[in-house]
Coordinates of C-alpha atoms in Angstrom, one line a residue:
X1 CA 12.8 -2.3 -5.3
X2 CA 11.8 -0.6 -2.1
X3 CA 14.0 -0.9 0.9
X4 CA 13.2 -3.1 3.7
X5 CA 11.8 -1.4 6.9
X6 CA 14.4 0.2 9.1
X7 CA 14.1 0.7 12.8
X8 CA 11.6 3.5 12.4
X9 CA 9.4 1.3 10.4
X10 CA 9.6 -1.5 13.0
X11 CA 7.4 0.8 15.1
X12 CA 4.9 1.3 12.4
X13 CA 2.2 -0.7 10.7
X14 CA 4.2 -1.0 7.4
X15 CA 6.5 -3.9 8.2
X16 CA 3.7 -6.0 9.6
X17 CA 1.5 -5.0 6.7
X18 CA 4.1 -5.4 3.9
X19 CA 4.1 -1.6 3.8
X20 CA 0.5 -1.0 3.2
X21 CA 0.2 1.3 6.1
X22 CA 2.1 4.4 7.1
X23 CA 3.1 5.6 10.5
X24 CA 2.6 4.2 14.0
X25 CA -1.0 3.8 15.2
X26 CA 0.0 2.5 18.6
X27 CA 0.4 4.6 21.6
X28 CA 3.1 7.2 21.7
X29 CA 6.6 6.4 22.7
X30 CA 8.1 7.7 25.9
X31 CA 11.6 8.6 26.9
X32 CA 14.4 6.2 26.2
X33 CA 16.0 4.1 28.8
X34 CA 15.3 4.3 32.5
X35 CA 14.2 7.5 33.9
X36 CA 13.7 9.3 30.6
X37 CA 16.2 11.6 29.0
X38 CA 16.9 13.4 32.2
X39 CA 17.1 10.4 34.5
X40 CA 19.8 10.3 37.2
X41 CA 23.3 9.6 36.1
X42 CA 23.7 6.8 38.6
X43 CA 20.4 5.1 38.2
X44 CA 19.8 1.5 39.0
X45 CA 19.9 0.3 35.4
X46 CA 23.5 1.5 35.1
X47 CA 24.9 -0.9 37.6
X48 CA 27.6 -3.3 36.3
X49 CA 26.2 -6.6 35.0
X50 CA 27.9 -10.0 34.7
X51 CA 30.8 -9.3 32.4
X52 CA 31.8 -13.0 32.3
X53 CA 28.3 -14.1 31.1
X54 CA 28.3 -11.3 28.5
X55 CA 31.7 -12.5 27.1
X56 CA 30.6 -16.1 27.3
X57 CA 27.5 -15.3 25.2
X58 CA 29.8 -13.6 22.7
X59 CA 31.7 -16.9 22.3
X60 CA 28.6 -18.3 20.6
X61 CA 29.1 -15.8 17.8
X62 CA 32.7 -16.8 17.5
X63 CA 31.9 -20.5 17.3
X64 CA 31.5 -20.7 13.5
X65 CA 35.0 -19.2 13.1
X66 CA 36.9 -21.8 15.1
X67 CA 39.3 -22.6 12.2
X68 CA 40.2 -18.9 11.7
X69 CA 40.6 -18.4 15.4
X70 CA 42.8 -21.5 15.7
X71 CA 45.0 -20.1 12.9
X72 CA 45.2 -16.8 14.8
X73 CA 46.2 -18.6 18.0
X74 CA 48.9 -20.5 16.2
X75 CA 50.2 -17.3 14.7
X76 CA 50.1 -15.7 18.2
X77 CA 52.2 -18.7 19.5
X78 CA 54.7 -18.1 16.6
X79 CA 55.0 -14.4 17.0
X80 CA 55.1 -14.4 20.8
X81 CA 57.4 -17.4 20.9
X82 CA 59.8 -15.8 18.5
X83 CA 59.7 -12.5 20.4
X84 CA 60.7 -14.4 23.6
X85 CA 63.4 -16.2 21.6
X86 CA 64.7 -12.8 20.5
X87 CA 65.1 -11.7 24.0
X88 CA 67.3 -14.7 24.9
X89 CA 69.3 -14.2 21.7
X90 CA 70.2 -10.7 22.9
X91 CA 71.6 -12.1 26.1
X92 CA 73.6 -14.7 24.2
X93 CA 74.9 -12.1 21.8
X94 CA 76.3 -10.1 24.8
X95 CA 77.9 -13.1 26.5
X96 CA 79.2 -15.0 23.5
X97 CA 80.1 -12.3 21.0
X98 CA 80.2 -8.8 22.4
X99 CA 82.1 -9.4 25.6
X100 CA 84.7 -11.7 23.9
X101 CA 84.8 -9.3 20.9
X102 CA 83.8 -11.8 18.2
X103 CA 82.5 -9.5 15.5
X104 CA 82.1 -12.1 12.8
X105 CA 80.1 -14.3 15.1
X106 CA 78.1 -11.3 16.2
X107 CA 77.3 -10.4 12.6
X108 CA 75.9 -13.9 12.0
X109 CA 74.0 -13.8 15.2
X110 CA 72.5 -10.4 14.4
X111 CA 71.4 -11.8 11.0
X112 CA 69.5 -14.6 12.7
X113 CA 68.1 -12.1 15.1
X114 CA 66.8 -9.9 12.3
X115 CA 65.2 -13.0 10.7
X116 CA 63.5 -13.9 13.9
X117 CA 62.1 -10.4 14.3
X118 CA 60.9 -10.3 10.7
X119 CA 59.0 -13.6 11.1
X120 CA 57.6 -12.6 14.4
X121 CA 56.3 -9.3 13.1
X122 CA 55.0 -10.9 9.9
X123 CA 53.1 -13.4 12.0
X124 CA 51.7 -10.5 14.1
X125 CA 50.5 -8.7 11.0
X126 CA 48.9 -11.8 9.6
X127 CA 47.0 -12.6 12.8
X128 CA 45.7 -9.0 12.8
X129 CA 44.6 -9.3 9.2
X130 CA 42.7 -12.6 9.9
X131 CA 41.2 -11.3 13.1
X132 CA 39.9 -8.2 11.4
X133 CA 37.9 -10.4 9.0
X134 CA 36.6 -12.6 11.8
X135 CA 35.5 -9.6 13.9
X136 CA 33.7 -8.0 11.0
X137 CA 31.8 -11.2 10.2
X138 CA 30.9 -11.7 13.9
X139 CA 29.7 -8.1 14.2
X140 CA 27.8 -8.5 10.9
X141 CA 25.9 -11.5 12.3
X142 CA 25.4 -9.7 15.7
X143 CA 23.9 -6.7 13.8
X144 CA 21.8 -9.0 11.7
X145 CA 20.3 -10.8 14.6
X146 CA 19.7 -7.6 16.5
X147 CA 17.9 -6.0 13.6
X148 CA 15.9 -9.1 12.9
X149 CA 14.9 -9.4 16.5
X150 CA 13.8 -5.7 16.6
X151 CA 11.4 -6.5 13.7
X152 CA 9.9 -9.3 15.8
X153 CA 9.4 -7.3 19.0
X154 CA 5.9 -6.5 20.1
X155 CA 4.4 -3.0 20.0
X156 CA 4.7 -2.8 23.8
X157 CA 8.5 -2.7 23.5
X158 CA 8.4 0.4 21.3
X159 CA 5.7 2.1 23.4
X160 CA 8.2 3.2 26.0
X161 CA 11.4 3.9 24.0
X162 CA 12.5 6.5 21.6
X163 CA 13.7 5.6 18.1
X164 CA 17.1 7.2 18.9
X165 CA 17.6 4.9 21.9
X166 CA 17.0 1.8 19.8
X167 CA 19.1 3.1 16.9
X168 CA 22.0 3.8 19.3
X169 CA 22.0 0.1 20.3
X170 CA 22.0 -1.0 16.7
X171 CA 24.6 1.4 15.6
X172 CA 26.8 2.8 18.4
X173 CA 26.9 -0.2 20.7
X174 CA 27.5 -2.7 17.9
X175 CA 30.2 -0.6 16.4
X176 CA 32.0 -0.4 19.8
X177 CA 32.0 -4.2 19.9
X178 CA 33.3 -4.3 16.3
X179 CA 36.3 -2.0 17.2
X180 CA 37.1 -3.9 20.3
X181 CA 37.0 -7.3 18.6
X182 CA 39.3 -6.2 15.8
X183 CA 41.9 -4.5 18.0
X184 CA 41.8 -6.2 21.4
X185 CA 41.1 -9.9 20.8
X186 CA 44.5 -10.7 19.5
X187 CA 46.0 -8.5 22.2
X188 CA 44.4 -10.7 24.8
X189 CA 45.7 -13.9 23.1
X190 CA 49.2 -12.6 22.7
X191 CA 49.3 -11.1 26.2
X192 CA 48.4 -14.4 27.8
X193 CA 51.0 -16.4 25.8
X194 CA 53.7 -13.7 26.3
X195 CA 53.1 -13.5 30.1
X196 CA 53.3 -17.3 30.5
X197 CA 56.3 -17.6 28.2
X198 CA 58.2 -14.7 29.9
X199 CA 57.5 -16.1 33.3
X200 CA 58.8 -19.5 32.4
X201 CA 61.9 -17.9 30.9
X202 CA 62.5 -15.8 34.0
X203 CA 62.2 -18.8 36.3
X204 CA 64.7 -20.7 34.1
X205 CA 67.2 -17.8 34.3
X206 CA 66.8 -16.8 38.0
X207 CA 64.1 -18.1 40.3
X208 CA 65.0 -15.5 42.9
X209 CA 64.6 -12.5 40.5
X210 CA 61.4 -14.1 39.1
X211 CA 60.0 -14.1 42.6
X212 CA 60.6 -10.4 42.9
X213 CA 58.7 -9.9 39.7
X214 CA 55.8 -12.0 40.9
X215 CA 55.4 -9.9 44.0
X216 CA 54.1 -7.1 41.9
X217 CA 51.4 -9.3 40.2
X218 CA 48.9 -9.5 43.1
X219 CA 49.1 -5.8 43.7
X220 CA 48.5 -5.0 40.0
X221 CA 45.7 -7.5 39.8
X222 CA 43.9 -6.1 42.8
X223 CA 44.1 -2.6 41.6
X224 CA 43.0 -3.5 38.1
X225 CA 40.0 -5.5 39.3
X226 CA 38.8 -2.8 41.6
X227 CA 39.0 -0.2 38.9
X228 CA 37.3 -2.5 36.4
X229 CA 34.4 -3.2 38.6
X230 CA 33.8 0.5 39.1
X231 CA 34.5 1.8 35.6
X232 CA 32.3 -0.8 33.9
X233 CA 29.2 0.7 35.4
X234 CA 30.3 4.1 34.3
X235 CA 30.9 3.0 30.7
X236 CA 27.4 1.5 30.8
X237 CA 26.0 4.9 32.0
X238 CA 27.9 6.6 29.2
X239 CA 26.3 4.3 26.6
X240 CA 22.8 4.9 28.1
X241 CA 23.3 8.7 28.0
X242 CA 24.6 8.4 24.4
X243 CA 21.4 6.6 23.5
X244 CA 19.3 9.3 25.1
X245 CA 21.2 12.0 23.3
X246 CA 20.6 10.2 20.0
X247 CA 16.9 10.0 20.7
X248 CA 16.8 13.8 21.4
X249 CA 18.8 14.5 18.2
X250 CA 16.5 12.3 16.1
X251 CA 13.4 13.9 17.5
X252 CA 14.6 17.5 17.0
X253 CA 15.8 16.8 13.5
X254 CA 12.6 15.0 12.5
X255 CA 10.5 17.7 14.1
X256 CA 12.6 20.7 13.2
X257 CA 9.7 22.5 11.5
X258 CA 7.6 22.2 14.7
X259 CA 10.6 23.4 16.7
X260 CA 11.1 26.5 14.5
X261 CA 7.4 27.2 14.0
X262 CA 6.9 27.5 17.8
X263 CA 10.1 29.3 18.4
X264 CA 11.4 26.5 20.7
X265 CA 15.0 26.6 19.5
X266 CA 16.2 27.9 22.9
X267 CA 14.3 25.2 24.8
X268 CA 15.6 22.4 22.6
X269 CA 19.1 23.7 23.0
X270 CA 18.6 23.8 26.7
X271 CA 17.4 20.2 26.7
X272 CA 20.3 19.2 24.5
X273 CA 22.8 20.9 26.7
X274 CA 21.4 19.0 29.8
X275 CA 21.6 15.6 28.2
X276 CA 24.9 16.4 26.6
X277 CA 26.3 17.5 30.0
X278 CA 25.1 14.2 31.5
X279 CA 26.9 12.3 28.7
X280 CA 30.0 14.5 29.4
X281 CA 29.9 13.7 33.1
X282 CA 29.4 10.0 32.5
X283 CA 32.2 9.9 29.8
X284 CA 34.6 11.9 32.0
X285 CA 34.0 9.6 35.0
X286 CA 34.4 6.5 32.8
X287 CA 37.6 7.7 31.1
X288 CA 39.0 9.0 34.3
X289 CA 38.6 5.7 36.2
X290 CA 39.7 3.5 33.3
X291 CA 42.6 5.9 32.7
X292 CA 43.9 5.2 36.2
X293 CA 44.9 1.7 35.2
X294 CA 47.8 2.5 33.0
X295 CA 49.6 4.9 35.3
X296 CA 49.2 2.6 38.3
X297 CA 50.5 -0.4 36.2
X298 CA 53.4 1.8 35.1
X299 CA 54.3 2.7 38.7
X300 CA 54.1 -0.9 39.8
X301 CA 56.2 -2.2 36.9
X302 CA 58.7 0.6 37.2
X303 CA 59.3 -0.2 40.9
X304 CA 59.6 -3.8 40.0
X305 CA 62.1 -3.0 37.2
X306 CA 64.2 -0.8 39.5
X307 CA 64.4 -3.5 42.1
X308 CA 65.4 -6.1 39.5
X309 CA 68.1 -3.8 38.1
X310 CA 69.6 -3.4 41.6
X311 CA 69.4 -7.1 42.3
X312 CA 70.8 -8.0 38.9
X313 CA 73.8 -5.6 39.3
X314 CA 74.6 -7.2 42.7
X315 CA 74.5 -10.7 41.2
X316 CA 76.8 -9.7 38.4
X317 CA 79.2 -8.0 40.8
X318 CA 79.3 -11.1 42.9
X319 CA 79.9 -13.3 39.9
X320 CA 76.7 -15.3 40.3
X321 CA 75.2 -14.3 36.9
X322 CA 76.6 -13.1 33.6
X323 CA 75.6 -9.7 32.2
X324 CA 74.0 -11.3 29.2
X325 CA 71.6 -13.3 31.3
X326 CA 70.7 -10.2 33.3
X327 CA 70.0 -8.4 30.0
X328 CA 67.8 -11.3 28.8
X329 CA 66.0 -11.3 32.2
X330 CA 65.3 -7.6 32.0
X331 CA 63.9 -8.1 28.5
X332 CA 61.6 -10.8 29.8
X333 CA 60.5 -8.6 32.6
X334 CA 59.4 -6.0 30.1
X335 CA 57.6 -8.7 28.1
X336 CA 56.0 -9.8 31.3
X337 CA 54.8 -6.4 32.4
X338 CA 54.2 -5.1 28.8
X339 CA 51.0 -7.0 28.1
X340 CA 49.6 -5.8 31.4
X341 CA 50.3 -2.2 30.4
X342 CA 48.9 -2.9 26.9
X343 CA 45.7 -4.2 28.4
X344 CA 45.5 -1.1 30.5
X345 CA 45.8 1.0 27.4
X346 CA 42.9 -0.9 25.9
X347 CA 41.0 -1.0 29.2
X348 CA 38.5 1.7 28.4
X349 CA 37.8 0.2 25.1
X350 CA 37.2 -3.2 26.7
X351 CA 34.9 -1.8 29.3
X352 CA 32.9 0.2 26.7
X353 CA 32.6 -2.9 24.6
X354 CA 31.3 -5.0 27.5
X355 CA 28.8 -2.2 28.3
X356 CA 27.7 -2.1 24.6
X357 CA 27.3 -5.9 24.5
X358 CA 25.2 -5.8 27.6
X359 CA 22.9 -3.3 26.0
X360 CA 22.7 -5.3 22.8
X361 CA 21.8 -8.5 24.7
X362 CA 19.2 -6.6 26.6
X363 CA 17.4 -6.1 23.3
X364 CA 18.0 -9.7 22.2
X365 CA 16.6 -10.9 25.5
X366 CA 13.4 -9.0 25.0
X367 CA 10.5 -11.5 24.3
X368 CA 9.4 -11.3 20.7
X369 CA 5.8 -11.3 19.5
X370 CA 4.2 -14.6 20.6
X371 CA 4.7 -17.3 18.0
X372 CA 1.8 -18.5 16.0
X373 CA -0.1 -21.2 17.8
X374 CA 0.7 -24.8 16.8
X375 CA -1.6 -25.7 13.9
X376 CA -2.3 -22.0 13.2
X377 CA -4.5 -21.6 10.1
X378 CA -3.3 -19.7 7.1
X379 CA -6.1 -17.6 5.8
X380 CA -7.0 -18.0 2.1
X381 CA -9.8 -16.5 0.0
X382 CA -10.7 -14.1 2.8
X383 CA -14.3 -12.8 2.6
X384 CA -13.9 -10.1 5.3
X385 CA -16.4 -11.1 8.0
X386 CA -15.1 -9.5 11.2
X387 CA -16.6 -10.3 14.6
X388 CA -15.6 -8.6 17.9
X389 CA -17.1 -10.5 20.8
X390 CA -17.1 -9.1 24.4
X391 CA -13.6 -7.8 24.0
X392 CA -11.8 -6.5 27.1
X393 CA -8.3 -5.0 26.8
X394 CA -5.9 -2.8 28.7
X395 CA -2.3 -1.7 27.9
X396 CA -1.8 -2.1 31.7
X397 CA -3.6 -4.6 33.9
X398 CA -4.9 -1.8 36.1
X399 CA -6.3 0.4 33.3
X400 CA -8.8 -1.1 30.8
X401 CA -9.0 0.7 27.4
X402 CA -11.8 -1.5 26.0
X403 CA -14.8 -2.8 28.0
X404 CA -17.1 -5.6 26.7
X405 CA -17.0 -4.4 23.1
X406 CA -19.0 -6.4 20.6
X407 CA -19.1 -5.5 16.9
X408 CA -19.9 -7.4 13.7
X409 CA -18.8 -6.3 10.3
X410 CA -20.2 -8.4 7.4
X411 CA -18.2 -8.8 4.2
X412 CA -18.2 -5.6 2.1
X413 CA -19.8 -3.4 4.8
X414 CA -18.3 -0.2 6.0
X415 CA -18.2 0.4 9.8
X416 CA -17.3 3.9 11.0
X417 CA -15.9 4.3 14.5
X418 CA -16.2 7.8 16.1
X419 CA -15.8 9.2 19.5
X420 CA -13.6 11.5 21.6
X421 CA -9.9 11.1 21.8
X422 CA -8.9 8.2 24.1
X423 CA -12.2 6.3 23.6
X424 CA -10.4 3.2 22.3
X425 CA -11.0 3.6 18.5
X426 CA -7.5 2.9 17.4
X427 CA -7.0 0.2 20.0
X428 CA -9.8 -1.7 18.4
X429 CA -8.1 -2.0 15.1
X430 CA -4.7 -2.6 16.8
X431 CA -6.3 -5.7 18.3
X432 CA -7.7 -6.7 14.9
X433 CA -4.1 -6.5 13.5
X434 CA -2.8 -8.5 16.5
X435 CA -0.3 -5.8 17.4
X436 CA -1.7 -6.7 20.9
X437 CA -3.8 -9.7 21.9
X438 CA -7.2 -9.3 23.7
X439 CA -7.3 -9.7 27.4
X440 CA -10.8 -11.3 27.4
X441 CA -13.3 -12.1 24.6
X442 CA -12.4 -12.8 21.0
X443 CA -11.9 -11.3 17.6
X444 CA -12.7 -13.5 14.6
X445 CA -12.0 -13.1 10.8
X446 CA -14.2 -15.3 8.6
X447 CA -15.0 -17.4 11.7
X448 CA -11.4 -17.9 12.7
X449 CA -10.2 -16.4 16.0
X450 CA -7.3 -14.1 15.0
X451 CA -5.1 -15.8 17.6
X452 CA -5.5 -19.1 15.8
X453 CA -4.4 -17.9 12.4
X454 CA -0.9 -17.0 11.2
X455 CA 0.1 -13.4 11.6
X456 CA 1.5 -13.2 8.1
X457 CA -1.8 -14.3 6.5
X458 CA -3.8 -12.1 8.8
X459 CA -1.8 -9.0 8.0
X460 CA -1.8 -9.8 4.3
X461 CA -5.6 -9.7 4.4
X462 CA -5.8 -6.3 6.0
X463 CA -4.7 -3.0 4.6
X464 CA -4.2 0.3 6.5
X465 CA -4.2 3.9 5.5
X466 CA -3.3 6.3 8.3
X467 CA -3.4 10.0 8.9
X468 CA 0.4 10.4 8.8
X469 CA 1.9 8.5 5.8
X470 CA 5.4 7.2 5.8
X471 CA 7.2 7.2 2.5
X472 CA 10.7 5.9 1.9
X473 CA 13.5 7.9 0.3
X474 CA 13.1 5.9 -2.9
X475 CA 11.2 6.5 -6.1
X476 CA 7.5 7.0 -6.3
X477 CA 7.3 3.7 -8.1
X478 CA 9.0 1.8 -5.3
X479 CA 6.9 3.5 -2.7
X480 CA 3.7 2.3 -4.4
X481 CA 5.2 -1.1 -5.1
X482 CA 5.9 -1.5 -1.4
X483 CA 2.3 -2.6 -1.1
X484 CA 3.1 -5.6 -3.3
X485 CA 6.7 -6.1 -4.3
X486 CA 5.9 -8.3 -7.3
X487 CA 3.6 -5.8 -8.9
X488 CA 4.3 -4.9 -12.5
X489 CA 4.7 -1.4 -13.9
X490 CA 1.2 -1.6 -15.5
X491 CA -0.4 -2.6 -12.2
X492 CA 1.3 0.3 -10.4
X493 CA 0.1 2.8 -13.0
X494 CA -3.4 1.3 -13.0
X495 CA -3.6 1.6 -9.2
X496 CA -2.4 5.3 -9.4
X497 CA -5.0 6.1 -12.1
X498 CA -7.7 4.5 -10.0
X499 CA -7.0 6.7 -7.0
X500 CA -6.2 9.8 -9.1
X501 CA -2.6 9.9 -8.0
X502 CA -1.4 9.4 -11.6
X503 CA -2.2 13.0 -12.5
X504 CA 0.2 14.6 -10.0
X505 CA 2.8 11.9 -10.5
X506 CA 3.0 12.6 -14.2
X507 CA 3.7 16.3 -13.3
X508 CA 6.7 15.4 -11.1
X509 CA 10.2 16.0 -12.7
X510 CA 10.9 12.2 -13.1
X511 CA 7.3 10.9 -13.1
X512 CA 7.2 7.5 -11.4
X513 CA 11.0 7.5 -11.2
X514 CA 11.1 10.7 -9.1
X515 CA 13.1 10.0 -5.9
X516 CA 11.4 11.3 -2.8
X517 CA 13.2 12.8 0.2
X518 CA 12.9 11.3 3.6
X519 CA 9.3 10.7 4.6
X520 CA 8.2 12.2 1.2
X521 CA 8.9 15.8 2.4
X522 CA 9.0 17.0 -1.2
X523 CA 5.3 16.2 -1.7
X524 CA 2.3 17.8 -0.2
X525 CA 0.3 16.1 2.6
X526 CA -2.5 15.3 0.1
X527 CA -0.1 13.8 -2.4
X528 CA 1.5 11.7 0.3
X529 CA -1.9 10.5 1.3
X530 CA -2.9 9.6 -2.2
X531 CA 0.3 7.6 -2.6
X532 CA -0.5 5.7 0.6
X533 CA -4.0 5.0 -0.7
X534 CA -2.5 3.9 -4.0
X535 CA -0.2 1.5 -2.2
X536 CA -3.2 0.0 -0.4
X537 CA -5.1 -0.4 -3.7
X538 CA -2.1 -2.2 -5.2
X539 CA -2.0 -4.6 -2.1
X540 CA -5.7 -5.4 -2.7
X541 CA -6.6 -6.4 0.9
X542 CA -10.0 -7.8 1.8
X543 CA -10.3 -5.8 5.0
X544 CA -9.4 -2.1 5.1
X545 CA -8.6 0.2 8.0
X546 CA -8.7 4.0 7.5
X547 CA -7.5 5.7 10.6
X548 CA -8.1 9.5 10.3
X549 CA -7.0 9.3 6.7
X550 CA -8.2 12.8 5.8
X551 CA -7.9 14.7 9.0
X552 CA -4.6 16.3 8.2
X553 CA -5.4 17.7 4.7
X554 CA -7.3 20.7 3.6
X555 CA -11.0 20.5 2.6
X556 CA -10.3 20.7 -1.2
X557 CA -7.7 18.0 -0.9
X558 CA -10.1 16.0 1.3
X559 CA -12.6 15.8 -1.6
X560 CA -9.9 14.2 -3.8
X561 CA -8.7 11.8 -1.1
X562 CA -12.3 10.8 -0.3
X563 CA -13.0 9.9 -3.9
X564 CA -9.9 7.7 -3.9
X565 CA -11.0 6.2 -0.6
X566 CA -14.4 5.4 -1.9
X567 CA -12.9 3.5 -4.8
X568 CA -10.5 1.7 -2.4
X569 CA -13.4 0.7 -0.1
X570 CA -15.6 -0.7 -2.8
X571 CA -16.2 -4.4 -2.2
X572 CA -14.1 -4.5 0.9
X573 CA -14.9 -4.7 4.6
X574 CA -13.8 -1.3 5.9
X575 CA -13.3 0.2 9.3
X576 CA -13.2 4.0 9.2
X577 CA -12.0 6.0 12.2
X578 CA -12.9 9.6 11.7
X579 CA -13.3 12.9 13.6
X580 CA -14.8 14.6 10.6
X581 CA -18.3 13.1 10.7
X582 CA -19.2 14.4 7.3
X583 CA -16.7 11.8 5.8
X584 CA -18.6 8.8 7.2
X585 CA -22.3 9.6 6.6
X586 CA -22.6 6.9 4.0
X587 CA -21.2 4.2 6.3
X588 CA -23.4 1.1 6.7
X589 CA -23.0 1.4 10.5
X590 CA -21.6 4.0 12.8
X591 CA -20.5 3.2 16.3
X592 CA -19.9 5.9 18.8
X593 CA -17.3 5.0 21.5
X594 CA -16.5 6.6 24.8
X595 CA -14.4 5.4 27.6
X596 CA -13.8 2.0 26.0
X597 CA -17.5 1.2 25.3
X598 CA -19.9 1.4 22.4
X599 CA -22.5 3.8 23.6
X600 CA -24.5 4.4 20.3
X601 CA -24.7 2.5 17.1
X602 CA -26.7 2.7 13.9
X603 CA -26.5 4.4 10.5
X604 CA -26.2 8.1 10.0
X605 CA -29.9 8.9 9.9
X606 CA -30.7 6.6 12.8
X607 CA -28.2 8.2 15.0
X608 CA -29.5 11.7 14.1
X609 CA -33.0 10.6 15.0
X610 CA -31.7 9.2 18.3
X611 CA -30.6 12.8 19.1
X612 CA -27.8 11.5 21.3
X613 CA -24.1 12.2 21.5
X614 CA -23.5 11.5 17.8
X615 CA -26.2 13.9 16.7
X616 CA -24.9 16.6 19.1
X617 CA -21.4 16.2 17.8
X618 CA -22.5 16.1 14.1
X619 CA -24.6 19.2 14.2
X620 CA -21.7 21.1 16.0
X621 CA -19.5 20.2 13.1
X622 CA -22.1 20.5 10.3
X623 CA -22.5 24.2 10.0
X624 CA -18.8 24.9 10.0
X625 CA -17.8 22.1 7.7
X626 CA -20.6 22.7 5.3
X627 CA -19.7 26.3 4.7
X628 CA -16.0 25.4 4.1
X629 CA -17.0 22.5 1.8
X630 CA -19.3 24.7 -0.3
X631 CA -16.6 27.3 -0.6
X632 CA -14.1 24.6 -1.7
X633 CA -16.6 23.2 -4.2
X634 CA -17.2 26.6 -5.7
X635 CA -13.4 27.2 -6.0
X636 CA -12.9 23.9 -7.7
X637 CA -15.8 24.6 -10.1
X638 CA -14.4 28.1 -10.9
X639 CA -11.0 26.5 -11.6
X640 CA -12.5 24.0 -14.1
X641 CA -14.4 26.9 -15.9
X642 CA -11.2 29.0 -16.2
X643 CA -9.1 26.3 -17.8
X644 CA -10.9 26.3 -21.2
X645 CA -11.0 30.1 -21.2
X646 CA -7.2 30.2 -20.6
X647 CA -6.7 27.7 -23.4

């Protein structure tokens, strides 16, 4: 079974089309994040956000695990309570057994003390074990929701972001949250319990000494909060630069052939070094600021501990306290300041996790594709009648791409759309697929406005074959079956024979079981295109979109692909976008677009007789393409003649 679409495919037509199409037909993506890969380190988007709100939203994911969290909290009470008890038992051992020299009593007391420590540490291990399971389940759900939400985002979201930036949020940011939940959540619980318990014990032993301890708390709190407010923004910047670096890596790896072909290794290394250096600066700043917490806390606690030692010694010398109580108090002081230092140790992890959560929630807060209208119609028995009526559309309100476009494609007819780059050809079919909604006017399929039908039924009725095919790192069989997951082996082979793909598939080492490399790199461009067409044949859509399906193959391969396309188009309403005008001469109607308008329309001969822009463009291509085509035909004929002679 073919894999479900990943983040890359969420940008493409395939997820929305059940995999019939190939690669993105929307506008190209821009740089990730704010300011592109080389935006300023301290840009506005990197300012600290509301950490409390972020953590409050995380609580919603923890809600289903209340019973496990309750057990963890009970275990925290047990382990922390026993640790506090052990500190008092040490003081009792000194006053009752060590000072009087009662070795037998001391042995019994130590045995109880060992038992207390064993139970306390056992409880601590068990709470860690339970919390690890809870954190992994929470992160699993967070990752699932994020991935599912990405699949529902509109094309406009992907237009301005790199794949690496999106993948960084799904992988790096979520993993940061995972590590923090599993290691820091119980630390926070136990720290609060231990601090409260130790403070209560110190007040019971010596209110005066407890007051000295409490003097250090406001100072430590002010320092920690100031550092936290500053370092959180830096951790957020680090996550942003990491996403940009991932985007650059993904692009350079995917396009490594282009990089090497144009000798751009030096430039790509220079770009990588620049982004990597920004990440280094952001990471250094974040770690430096967060790293200040622990030393400052240590200094404050050390000063407090020294003051308590002097005060305790004076109280013992004056006979106001016994040495065992002083020993217990000093233990409680360590347990009081210890959690603060422990939190300081985890400080950078906590800040990084909050920054990661904020970036995850930024994606989750993005508005998904608009829901189907109430009462939306589910298309059935589609005939393929497509009507564009006075369509106006722009990706931005201030720049229109289509202007008053009207076009009617009757069932079974082939409409060819030609024109210069940027004329709005691909935008036209993007609107038909409802990757974007029209600004004004309407598009109807079988008399139903496409906005009034369910997206699922609309996209099931339409198939797409693009210039750049996308193939999964799965078997040939599964890549074809992606067009219709319930297809049988016989149906897959029949579709391949119909398009002519069966002949080269049978020559592959494993036939239909041959596993392709990523994006089908172990096949030629023509073979990948034939597999894409076979996939569409298997899906059996009523409306077909062919967007430059032959422009990236050689002329000889183009002949094979065209034969497969003609079989695919038979009986279907087809929209063919082409720059090679020789491929669309047999279309029922050809529309020539420029600057978002249809400027000429008619069949091939009518447009030639018109002697307008289509005719001028056609004749400029004709002589060159005809010579190449004749040479390719002669080469193919010679090959067919030689085969029986060789036999």
